[in-house]
Short mmCIF file of C-alpha atoms in Angstrom, two decimals:
data_model
loop_
_atom_site.label_atom_id
_atom_site.label_comp_id
_atom_site.label_asym_id
_atom_site.label_seq_id
_atom_site.Cartn_x
_atom_site.Cartn_y
_atom_site.Cartn_z
CA UNK A 1305 -23.25 6.40 41.42
CA UNK A 1306 -20.65 5.51 39.18
CA UNK A 1307 -19.79 7.19 35.93
CA UNK A 1308 -19.40 5.37 32.91
CA UNK A 1309 -16.38 5.91 31.15
CA UNK A 1310 -14.89 5.30 26.98
CA UNK A 1311 -12.68 6.50 25.11
CA UNK A 1312 -12.87 9.94 23.17
CA UNK A 1313 -14.26 9.15 19.88
CA UNK A 1314 -11.73 10.56 17.32
CA UNK A 1315 -8.64 11.52 19.56
CA UNK A 1316 -7.40 8.44 18.26
CA UNK A 1317 -6.73 6.38 15.57
CA UNK A 1318 -5.19 2.63 16.84
CA UNK A 1319 -5.08 -0.57 16.40
CA UNK A 1320 -5.36 -4.71 18.25
CA UNK A 1321 -2.44 -6.52 16.19
CA UNK A 1322 -1.36 -9.93 18.18
CA UNK A 1323 -3.26 -8.89 21.05
CA UNK A 1324 -1.51 -5.64 21.90
CA UNK A 1325 -3.17 -2.56 21.19
CA UNK A 1326 -0.95 0.29 19.42
CA UNK A 1327 -2.60 3.71 19.07
CA UNK A 1328 -1.87 7.01 18.05
CA UNK A 1329 -2.86 9.73 20.06
CA UNK A 1330 -3.49 12.65 17.23
CA UNK A 1331 -3.26 15.48 19.12
CA UNK A 1332 0.44 14.73 20.24
CA UNK A 1333 1.23 12.93 17.16
CA UNK A 1334 2.17 9.77 19.88
CA UNK A 1335 2.10 6.43 19.81
CA UNK A 1336 0.70 4.29 22.38
CA UNK A 1337 1.50 1.25 23.17
CA UNK A 1338 -0.51 -1.07 25.16
CA UNK A 1339 0.23 -4.19 26.79
CA UNK A 1340 -2.79 -7.87 27.17
CA UNK A 1341 -3.73 -6.20 30.27
CA UNK A 1342 -4.54 -2.55 29.16
CA UNK A 1343 -5.68 -4.46 25.53
CA UNK A 1344 -8.55 -6.02 27.81
CA UNK A 1345 -9.40 -2.50 29.22
CA UNK A 1346 -8.89 -0.84 26.12
CA UNK A 1347 -12.08 -3.14 24.85
CA UNK A 1348 -14.24 -2.39 27.17
CA UNK A 1349 -13.74 1.29 27.26
CA UNK A 1350 -14.41 1.56 23.44
CA UNK A 1351 -17.72 0.63 24.18
CA UNK A 1352 -18.21 2.09 27.89
CA UNK A 1353 -17.47 1.29 30.94
CA UNK A 1354 -17.31 1.78 34.58
CA UNK A 1355 -14.35 1.29 36.83
CA UNK A 1356 -15.69 -1.25 38.99
CA UNK A 1357 -16.28 -3.45 35.29
CA UNK A 1358 -12.98 -3.00 34.08
CA UNK A 1359 -11.22 -4.27 37.98
CA UNK A 1360 -14.06 -7.44 37.40
CA UNK A 1361 -12.60 -8.02 33.88
CA UNK A 1362 -9.36 -7.77 34.61
CA UNK A 1363 -10.25 -10.32 37.57
CA UNK A 1364 -11.85 -12.43 35.04
CA UNK A 1365 -9.23 -12.45 32.72
CA UNK A 1366 -6.47 -12.85 34.15
CA UNK A 1367 -7.36 -14.69 38.01
CA UNK A 1368 -5.58 -11.39 39.93
CA UNK A 1369 -6.68 -10.12 43.40
CA UNK A 1370 -9.09 -7.37 43.01
CA UNK A 1371 -6.80 -5.00 44.94
CA UNK A 1372 -4.38 -5.38 42.30
CA UNK A 1373 -6.43 -4.86 39.63
CA UNK A 1374 -7.72 -1.68 41.13
CA UNK A 1375 -4.04 -0.32 40.99
CA UNK A 1376 -3.43 -1.56 37.40
CA UNK A 1377 -7.30 0.26 36.36
CA UNK A 1378 -6.60 3.13 38.58
CA UNK A 1379 -3.34 3.43 36.84
CA UNK A 1380 -4.37 3.12 33.12
CA UNK A 1381 -7.28 5.65 33.47
CA UNK A 1382 -4.92 8.17 35.30
CA UNK A 1383 -2.60 7.61 31.99
CA UNK A 1384 -5.58 7.65 29.83
CA UNK A 1385 -6.56 10.90 31.52
CA UNK A 1386 -3.24 13.00 31.56
CA UNK A 1387 -3.75 12.75 27.94
CA UNK A 1388 -7.07 13.71 28.20
CA UNK A 1389 -8.17 10.45 26.27
CA UNK A 1390 -11.33 9.68 28.21
CA UNK A 1391 -14.82 11.28 28.53
CA UNK A 1392 -16.87 10.16 31.06
CA UNK B 990 4.12 -2.52 16.12
CA UNK B 991 6.64 -0.18 14.60
CA UNK B 992 5.01 -1.33 11.42
CA UNK B 993 1.42 -0.79 12.53
CA UNK B 994 2.19 2.44 14.01
CA UNK B 995 3.56 3.46 11.31
CA UNK B 996 0.17 2.03 9.31
CA UNK B 997 -1.61 4.25 11.61
CA UNK B 998 0.32 7.69 10.35
CA UNK B 999 -0.72 6.64 7.03
CA UNK B 1000 -4.25 6.46 8.09
CA UNK B 1001 -3.79 9.73 8.99
CA UNK B 1002 -2.63 11.06 5.69
CA UNK B 1003 -4.72 9.36 3.71
CA UNK B 1004 -7.68 10.68 5.59
CA UNK B 1005 -6.03 14.45 5.01
CA UNK B 1006 -5.02 14.20 1.09
CA UNK B 1007 -8.90 12.49 0.75
CA UNK B 1008 -10.48 15.06 2.35
CA UNK B 1009 -8.24 17.58 0.41
CA UNK B 1010 -8.82 15.81 -2.78
CA UNK B 1011 -12.75 15.62 -2.26
CA UNK B 1012 -13.14 19.43 -1.10
CA UNK B 1013 -11.62 19.94 -4.85
CA UNK B 1014 -14.39 17.88 -6.26
CA UNK B 1015 -11.43 15.43 -7.85
CA UNK B 1016 -13.02 11.64 -6.77
CA UNK B 1017 -10.57 9.31 -5.94
CA UNK B 1018 -11.20 5.13 -4.06
CA UNK B 1019 -8.14 3.88 -2.17
CA UNK B 1020 -6.11 0.88 -2.95
CA UNK B 1021 -4.04 -1.97 -0.93
CA UNK B 1022 -3.18 -0.60 2.37
CA UNK B 1023 -5.92 -0.33 4.65
CA UNK B 1024 -8.42 -1.54 2.36
CA UNK B 1025 -6.51 -5.57 2.60
CA UNK B 1026 -5.25 -4.91 6.58
CA UNK B 1027 -8.91 -4.92 7.59
CA UNK B 1028 -10.35 -7.39 5.08
CA UNK B 1029 -7.60 -10.02 5.20
CA UNK B 1030 -5.51 -9.09 8.65
CA UNK B 1031 -9.00 -8.90 10.59
CA UNK B 1032 -7.05 -12.17 12.55
CA UNK B 1033 -4.89 -9.59 14.35
CA UNK B 1034 -1.70 -10.64 11.96
CA UNK B 1035 0.18 -7.31 11.75
CA UNK B 1036 -0.26 -5.63 8.12
CA UNK B 1037 1.63 -2.93 7.98
CA UNK B 1038 1.99 -0.10 5.04
CA UNK B 1039 4.09 2.39 4.34
CA UNK B 1040 2.58 4.84 1.66
CA UNK B 1041 -1.14 5.99 0.41
CA UNK B 1042 -2.68 4.24 -2.97
CA UNK B 1043 -4.77 6.71 -4.26
CA UNK B 1044 -6.50 6.00 -7.50
CA UNK B 1045 -7.93 8.82 -9.37
CA UNK B 1046 -9.96 9.65 -12.86
CA UNK B 1047 -7.13 10.34 -15.48
CA UNK B 1048 -8.60 13.56 -16.56
CA UNK B 1049 -8.04 14.81 -12.78
CA UNK B 1050 -4.59 13.81 -12.11
CA UNK B 1051 -3.20 16.98 -13.48
CA UNK B 1052 -5.58 18.55 -10.35
CA UNK B 1053 -4.96 16.30 -7.99
CA UNK B 1054 -1.33 16.88 -8.25
CA UNK B 1055 -2.02 20.48 -7.60
CA UNK B 1056 -3.60 19.41 -4.25
CA UNK B 1057 -0.82 17.44 -3.77
CA UNK B 1058 1.49 20.01 -3.92
CA UNK B 1059 -0.83 22.68 -1.99
CA UNK B 1060 -0.56 20.04 1.02
CA UNK B 1061 3.66 20.25 1.01
CA UNK B 1062 4.10 16.96 -0.86
CA UNK B 1063 6.90 17.15 -3.88
CA UNK B 1064 6.56 14.88 -7.23
CA UNK B 1065 9.08 12.00 -6.76
CA UNK B 1066 8.18 10.13 -9.66
CA UNK B 1067 10.22 10.16 -13.18
CA UNK B 1068 7.09 11.88 -15.33
CA UNK B 1069 8.32 14.17 -17.17
CA UNK B 1070 11.58 12.26 -17.77
CA UNK B 1071 11.76 11.75 -21.54
CA UNK B 1072 12.06 8.35 -22.83
CA UNK B 1073 11.37 6.25 -19.39
CA UNK B 1074 9.20 3.12 -18.60
CA UNK B 1075 5.98 4.37 -18.29
CA UNK B 1076 4.37 3.48 -14.50
CA UNK B 1077 0.96 2.92 -12.85
CA UNK B 1078 1.66 5.53 -10.31
CA UNK B 1079 3.35 8.68 -9.37
CA UNK B 1080 5.34 9.21 -6.29
CA UNK B 1081 5.03 11.67 -3.84
CA UNK B 1082 6.78 12.69 -0.56
CA UNK B 1083 6.27 15.48 2.11
CA UNK B 1084 9.46 15.91 3.98
CA UNK B 1085 7.89 17.18 6.62
CA UNK B 1086 6.34 14.55 8.17
CA UNK B 1087 8.01 11.49 6.00
CA UNK B 1088 4.12 10.95 4.40
CA UNK B 1089 4.28 8.91 0.73
CA UNK B 1090 1.43 8.83 -1.71
CA UNK B 1091 1.45 6.83 -4.94
CA UNK B 1092 -1.14 8.96 -7.11
CA UNK B 1093 -2.46 6.30 -9.45
CA UNK B 1094 -4.03 6.73 -12.42
CA UNK B 1095 -4.04 2.96 -13.70
CA UNK B 1096 -3.22 0.04 -11.19
CA UNK B 1097 0.13 -2.05 -12.27
CA UNK B 1098 -1.11 -5.36 -14.88
CA UNK B 1099 -3.71 -3.34 -16.78
CA UNK B 1100 -3.56 -2.72 -20.13
CA UNK B 1101 -6.35 -0.83 -21.08
CA UNK B 1102 -7.35 2.85 -20.87
CA UNK B 1103 -6.83 4.92 -17.94
CA UNK B 1104 -10.51 5.53 -18.05
CA UNK B 1105 -11.51 2.15 -18.40
CA UNK B 1106 -9.51 1.34 -15.38
CA UNK B 1107 -11.24 3.74 -13.13
CA UNK B 1108 -14.82 3.33 -14.29
CA UNK B 1109 -14.28 -0.65 -13.54
CA UNK B 1110 -12.75 0.10 -9.54
CA UNK B 1111 -14.66 3.41 -9.11
CA UNK B 1112 -18.08 2.05 -10.16
CA UNK B 1113 -18.02 -0.83 -7.63
CA UNK B 1114 -16.36 1.25 -5.11
CA UNK B 1115 -16.85 1.06 -1.19
CA UNK B 1116 -17.31 3.10 1.97
CA UNK B 1117 -14.17 2.43 4.40
CA UNK B 1118 -13.17 4.31 7.49
CA UNK B 1119 -9.21 5.14 7.34
CA UNK B 1120 -7.98 7.83 9.74
CA UNK B 1121 -11.39 9.02 10.63
CA UNK B 1122 -12.56 9.08 7.72
CA UNK B 1123 -15.86 7.34 5.48
CA UNK B 1124 -13.46 6.92 2.13
CA UNK B 1125 -14.04 5.07 -0.72
CA UNK B 1126 -12.36 2.01 -1.21
CA UNK B 1127 -12.09 -1.06 -3.63
CA UNK B 1128 -14.23 -3.47 -3.96
CA UNK B 1129 -14.27 -7.16 -2.83
CA UNK B 1130 -13.43 -8.32 -6.04
CA UNK B 1131 -11.31 -5.78 -7.00
CA UNK B 1132 -9.34 -5.61 -4.15
CA UNK B 1133 -9.09 -9.86 -4.82
CA UNK B 1134 -7.76 -8.63 -8.47
CA UNK B 1135 -5.63 -6.21 -7.04
CA UNK B 1136 -3.82 -9.03 -5.08
CA UNK B 1137 -3.23 -11.21 -7.58
CA UNK B 1138 -2.31 -8.43 -9.88
CA UNK B 1139 -0.07 -6.99 -7.07
CA UNK B 1140 1.94 -10.57 -6.67
CA UNK B 1141 2.48 -11.15 -10.26
CA UNK B 1142 3.96 -7.95 -10.51
CA UNK B 1143 6.48 -8.36 -7.62
CA UNK B 1144 6.80 -11.84 -8.50
CA UNK B 1145 7.48 -15.11 -6.29
CA UNK B 1146 10.16 -13.53 -3.88
CA UNK B 1147 7.66 -11.02 -2.51
CA UNK B 1148 6.78 -12.31 0.33
CA UNK B 1149 3.74 -9.46 1.26
CA UNK B 1150 2.26 -9.58 -1.93
CA UNK B 1151 2.44 -13.40 -1.79
CA UNK B 1152 1.33 -13.57 1.98
CA UNK B 1153 -2.10 -11.01 0.51
CA UNK B 1154 -2.81 -13.05 -2.03
CA UNK B 1155 -2.82 -16.37 -0.03
CA UNK B 1156 -5.42 -14.32 2.35
CA UNK B 1157 -7.05 -13.24 -0.23
CA UNK B 1158 -8.09 -16.71 -1.89
CA UNK B 1159 -8.49 -18.39 1.49
CA UNK B 1160 -11.13 -15.45 2.13
CA UNK B 1161 -12.81 -14.58 -1.15
CA UNK B 1162 -15.58 -16.83 -1.99
CA UNK B 1163 -15.61 -18.08 -5.93
CA UNK B 1164 -17.98 -15.74 -7.00
CA UNK B 1165 -15.82 -12.80 -5.81
CA UNK B 1166 -12.91 -14.12 -7.71
CA UNK B 1167 -15.11 -14.93 -11.02
CA UNK B 1168 -16.20 -10.69 -10.27
CA UNK B 1169 -12.01 -10.55 -9.79
CA UNK B 1170 -11.94 -12.13 -13.61
CA UNK B 1171 -14.79 -9.88 -15.72
CA UNK B 1172 -13.22 -7.10 -13.97
CA UNK B 1173 -9.71 -8.23 -15.15
CA UNK B 1174 -11.10 -8.52 -18.05
CA UNK B 1175 -12.41 -4.90 -18.65
CA UNK B 1176 -9.00 -3.66 -17.80
CA UNK B 1177 -7.32 -6.00 -19.83
CA UNK B 1178 -5.79 -7.82 -16.76
CA UNK B 1179 -5.88 -11.45 -17.75
CA UNK B 1180 -3.06 -12.15 -18.00
CA UNK B 1181 -0.72 -11.02 -15.39
CA UNK B 1182 -4.30 -12.29 -13.38
CA UNK B 1183 -3.66 -15.93 -13.66
CA UNK B 1184 -0.07 -15.45 -13.62
CA UNK B 1185 -0.66 -14.21 -9.87
CA UNK B 1186 -3.11 -17.15 -9.05
CA UNK B 1187 -0.19 -19.40 -10.25
CA UNK B 1188 2.45 -17.86 -7.42
CA UNK B 1189 0.35 -19.37 -4.43
CA UNK B 1190 -0.47 -23.13 -4.28
CA UNK B 1191 -3.74 -22.32 -3.32
CA UNK B 1192 -4.40 -20.24 -6.24
CA UNK B 1193 -4.40 -22.88 -8.78
CA UNK B 1194 -8.07 -23.87 -7.36
CA UNK B 1195 -8.92 -20.82 -8.08
CA UNK B 1196 -7.65 -20.01 -11.64
CA UNK B 1197 -9.23 -23.42 -12.93
CA UNK B 1198 -12.24 -22.53 -11.51
CA UNK B 1199 -12.22 -19.28 -13.77
CA UNK B 1200 -14.18 -19.23 -16.36
CA UNK B 1201 -11.11 -18.29 -19.24
CA UNK B 1202 -9.41 -21.12 -19.65
CA UNK B 1203 -5.34 -20.95 -20.34
CA UNK B 1204 -4.62 -16.60 -21.46
CA UNK B 1205 -1.38 -16.51 -23.32
CA UNK B 1206 1.29 -14.93 -21.25
CA UNK B 1207 2.74 -11.72 -22.61
CA UNK B 1208 6.48 -12.49 -21.72
CA UNK B 1209 7.04 -9.28 -19.79
CA UNK B 1210 4.16 -10.38 -17.29
CA UNK B 1211 6.24 -13.99 -17.04
CA UNK B 1212 8.97 -11.76 -16.51
CA UNK B 1213 7.96 -9.98 -13.91
CA UNK B 1214 6.72 -12.81 -11.85
CA UNK B 1215 9.96 -13.83 -11.63
CA UNK B 1216 11.14 -11.29 -9.50
CA UNK B 1217 14.34 -10.16 -12.59
CA UNK B 1218 17.23 -9.27 -11.41
CA UNK B 1219 17.58 -5.04 -12.29
CA UNK B 1220 17.36 -4.47 -16.01
CA UNK B 1221 15.60 -7.38 -17.13
CA UNK B 1222 12.40 -5.58 -17.81
CA UNK B 1223 13.92 -2.66 -18.83
CA UNK B 1224 15.27 -5.16 -21.92
CA UNK B 1225 11.50 -6.44 -21.73
CA UNK B 1226 10.41 -2.76 -22.55
CA UNK B 1227 13.09 -2.13 -25.02
CA UNK B 1228 11.93 -4.72 -27.39
CA UNK B 1229 7.85 -3.51 -27.83
CA UNK B 1230 9.98 -0.10 -28.97
CA UNK B 1231 9.55 0.35 -32.60
CA UNK B 1232 13.02 1.32 -34.79
CA UNK B 1233 16.47 1.29 -34.34
CA UNK B 1234 16.40 4.83 -33.95
CA UNK B 1235 14.40 5.14 -31.06
CA UNK B 1236 15.88 2.37 -29.07
CA UNK B 1237 18.70 3.74 -29.62
CA UNK B 1238 18.32 7.04 -28.04
CA UNK B 1239 16.20 5.23 -24.98
CA UNK B 1240 19.44 3.10 -24.59
CA UNK B 1241 21.50 6.18 -24.42
CA UNK B 1242 19.60 8.16 -22.17
CA UNK B 1243 19.37 5.10 -19.75
CA UNK B 1244 23.12 5.39 -20.35
CA UNK B 1245 23.35 9.49 -19.96
CA UNK B 1246 19.71 10.06 -18.13
CA UNK B 1247 18.72 13.96 -17.18
CA UNK B 1248 19.88 15.37 -13.39
CA UNK B 1249 15.89 14.69 -12.55
CA UNK B 1250 16.66 11.12 -12.98
CA UNK B 1251 19.65 10.66 -11.05
CA UNK B 1252 18.58 12.92 -8.40
CA UNK B 1253 14.97 10.88 -7.90
CA UNK B 1254 17.17 7.34 -8.33
CA UNK B 1255 20.85 8.37 -6.88
CA UNK B 1256 21.63 9.75 -3.56
CA UNK B 1257 24.71 10.51 -4.61
CA UNK B 1258 23.54 12.98 -7.33
CA UNK B 1259 21.29 14.59 -4.48
CA UNK B 1260 24.99 16.29 -2.84
CA UNK B 1261 25.68 19.02 -5.03
CA UNK B 1262 26.93 18.89 -8.64
CA UNK B 1263 30.35 17.45 -7.72
CA UNK B 1264 27.96 14.42 -6.44
CA UNK B 1265 25.54 14.78 -9.55
CA UNK B 1266 28.95 14.53 -11.85
CA UNK B 1267 30.33 11.39 -9.73
CA UNK B 1268 26.80 9.46 -10.45
CA UNK B 1269 26.75 9.55 -14.02
CA UNK B 1270 30.00 7.14 -13.83
CA UNK B 1271 28.76 5.07 -11.08
CA UNK B 1272 25.81 4.89 -12.81
CA UNK B 1273 27.80 3.10 -16.45
CA UNK B 1274 29.74 0.94 -13.87
CA UNK B 1275 26.45 -0.15 -12.32
CA UNK B 1276 24.85 -0.82 -15.92
CA UNK B 1277 27.29 -2.97 -16.89
CA UNK B 1278 27.78 -4.93 -13.93
CA UNK B 1279 23.79 -5.96 -13.74
CA UNK B 1280 23.39 -6.34 -17.36
CA UNK B 1281 24.59 -9.26 -17.80
CA UNK B 1282 22.10 -10.82 -15.15
CA UNK B 1283 19.30 -9.02 -16.81
CA UNK B 1284 19.41 -9.92 -20.50
CA UNK B 1285 19.89 -13.23 -19.76
CA UNK B 1286 16.43 -13.18 -17.36
CA UNK B 1287 14.49 -11.41 -20.14
CA UNK B 1288 16.17 -13.83 -23.28
CA UNK B 1289 14.85 -16.76 -20.71
CA UNK B 1290 11.90 -15.17 -20.06
CA UNK B 1291 11.30 -14.45 -23.93
CA UNK B 1292 12.63 -18.28 -24.97
CA UNK B 1293 9.73 -19.76 -22.57
CA UNK B 1294 6.63 -17.93 -25.22
#
């Protein structure tokens, strides 16, 4: 069974401006600027999504190959995980 | 991007300050910044802000100042300096993280007693999530009114308040503006409401639909709306003071203000004793340079009455 992932509540303050997310990592007091493809993933992760759903969303939005989208999603999730911003 | 990042930081310390006020039993209402951002900029357009504007009841101001002091904020206002023009807020700054709080006892343009202002703003306050906390924030009518008053306060040459007002005019329903007008009447701010609405083309339609017809406009309000040159408002304020002796004392104090004033207003005065001494002749030169344009602007505004 694929696990659902979501952004950890209270770990970040964020805002979407001109199609891109700017987030404040509250624990580290660091800003994260997220590009448009990351922003698509961020929106999904706010409500909770599986890795497969994230890949599908990228493919649908940006019309990229599935393996490219999978690499991007994995890299994005790894970044969030390293910062402790993901819950499963 | 940087403005948004800064705004997120402001949200964090706003939440911290309001939480600390709450724990000490001090009610507060959040003004401007996130209130306008969440209401008027939800289309994703950037709207940054650099400080937290927090209104507290006038009889709780001293306790609120103690709370800010405990949180590491220092008073950057000119409160306590004699013969200064009264301000609607006191600015507090925390050097460790650059956090800035404007502690409001009233709002710009309101002429009623601060208790009336607190009652009008707090009685209609709504909840808003800011920095991870639900805070009391100004209602839509108060926010719309504040947008107009803020535009009138900063005048026609300040783009951000004008953009706020343009958006408020486009977004708020006629009922919201009628409610804003009632609040303006209660807090003695009808004149700057009318002046503010005249500063944006779309505002004239809203102004024309208000219940009050033309209201008399004080020259000082008219002056502010022009974004006047330096000293112009000082001349306007001086003209409202009674008695030649009082005026002479104010002029003397403006020429030679106490060190507290100099340190707040002139960076060079913060550089030791020599810096403080040098700041006085520099101030005289600056005043002499700006006075003619300021006086002309004031006389022009006065002549339009």
